[in-house]
Amino acid sequence: MEELTRQGKSGGINFVSLTPGAVEDTEGREYRILPIEMEIESTYEALGHFLGLLDEMEKSLLKVQSFNVVTKGEDPSKIHTRLTVYLYLAKGPQGG
C-alpha cells in the first residue's frame, strides 16, 4: 500500500481516505486478496496517470475492481473518485 500512495501523491493525487478491508482467502489458489477502498481528489489528467501507474507497479499485482467519478464543486477540472482496488498477496509456503 505504501507504493500505491507514494505513486499517487507524486502524480497529484490527494488521498481523502484509504481503507483496507479484510483479506479474502482464495481457496485452491496461490494468493489472497486485500480489497482497498479509496477516495481521492484530483484532476482527470492526474487520475488517468494514476490508473496507468497502477498497471505498471513492479512490486504488486493490482486490479481496479470498481470506480466512480464525480466533479467536485464549481470547477469541472477537479474530480472526486471512489475506487475499490484489489491487491493480490502471495500465500506463504504453508498456505498462509
Coordinates of C-alpha atoms in Angstrom, one line a residue:
M1 CA 0.0 0.0 0.0
E2 CA 2.9 2.3 0.6
E3 CA 4.0 2.1 -3.0
L4 CA 0.4 2.8 -4.1
T5 CA 0.2 6.0 -2.0
R6 CA 3.7 7.2 -2.9
Q7 CA 2.9 6.8 -6.6
G8 CA -0.4 8.6 -6.3
K9 CA 0.9 11.6 -4.3
S10 CA 3.8 12.1 -6.7
G11 CA 1.3 12.3 -9.5
G12 CA -1.0 14.9 -7.9
I13 CA -3.5 12.6 -6.2
N14 CA -4.9 13.8 -2.9
F15 CA -6.0 10.8 -0.8
V16 CA -9.1 11.7 1.2
S17 CA -9.4 8.2 2.6
L18 CA -7.6 4.8 2.2
T19 CA -9.3 1.9 3.9
P20 CA -8.0 -1.7 3.6
G21 CA -10.7 -4.4 4.0
A22 CA -10.4 -7.9 5.4
V23 CA -8.1 -10.2 3.5
E24 CA -10.1 -12.6 1.4
D25 CA -8.8 -16.2 1.1
T26 CA -9.0 -17.8 -2.3
E27 CA -9.2 -21.5 -1.7
G28 CA -7.2 -23.6 -4.1
R29 CA -5.2 -20.5 -5.4
E30 CA -1.7 -19.3 -4.5
Y31 CA -2.8 -15.8 -3.5
R32 CA -5.2 -13.9 -1.2
I33 CA -6.9 -10.6 -2.0
L34 CA -6.7 -7.4 0.1
P35 CA -9.5 -5.1 -1.0
I36 CA -8.7 -1.4 -0.6
E37 CA -11.4 1.3 -0.7
M38 CA -10.0 4.7 -1.7
E39 CA -11.5 8.2 -2.0
I40 CA -9.3 10.6 -3.9
E41 CA -9.4 14.1 -5.3
S42 CA -7.5 15.1 -8.4
T43 CA -7.8 16.3 -12.0
Y44 CA -8.9 14.0 -14.8
E45 CA -5.3 14.0 -16.1
A46 CA -3.9 13.0 -12.7
L47 CA -6.5 10.2 -12.3
G48 CA -5.6 8.8 -15.7
H49 CA -1.9 9.0 -14.9
F50 CA -2.5 7.3 -11.5
L51 CA -4.5 4.4 -13.1
G52 CA -1.7 3.9 -15.6
L53 CA 0.8 3.7 -12.7
L54 CA -1.3 1.0 -11.1
D55 CA -0.8 -1.1 -14.2
E56 CA 3.0 -0.5 -14.1
M57 CA 3.7 -1.2 -10.4
E58 CA 6.5 -3.7 -10.1
K59 CA 6.2 -4.9 -6.5
S60 CA 2.4 -5.5 -6.5
L61 CA -0.3 -7.0 -8.6
L62 CA -3.4 -4.8 -8.5
K63 CA -6.8 -4.8 -10.1
V64 CA -9.2 -1.9 -10.1
Q65 CA -12.5 -3.6 -9.2
S66 CA -14.7 -0.5 -9.4
F67 CA -14.6 3.2 -9.6
N68 CA -17.0 6.2 -9.6
V69 CA -16.0 9.7 -10.7
V70 CA -18.0 12.9 -10.0
T71 CA -17.0 16.6 -10.5
K72 CA -16.2 18.5 -7.4
G73 CA -17.9 21.9 -6.9
E74 CA -17.8 24.6 -9.5
D75 CA -14.5 23.6 -11.1
P76 CA -15.2 20.8 -13.6
S77 CA -11.5 20.0 -13.8
K78 CA -11.5 18.8 -10.2
I79 CA -12.9 15.4 -9.5
H80 CA -13.7 13.2 -6.6
T81 CA -13.2 9.5 -7.2
R82 CA -14.1 6.4 -5.2
L83 CA -12.1 3.3 -6.1
T84 CA -12.0 -0.3 -5.0
V85 CA -8.7 -1.8 -5.7
Y86 CA -7.8 -5.5 -5.2
L87 CA -4.2 -6.1 -4.1
Y88 CA -3.1 -9.7 -4.7
L89 CA -1.0 -11.2 -1.9
A90 CA 1.1 -14.4 -2.3
K91 CA 0.4 -17.1 0.2
G92 CA 3.3 -18.4 2.1
P93 CA 4.7 -22.0 1.7
Q94 CA 2.2 -23.2 4.4
G95 CA -0.7 -21.6 2.6
G96 CA -1.0 -18.5 4.8

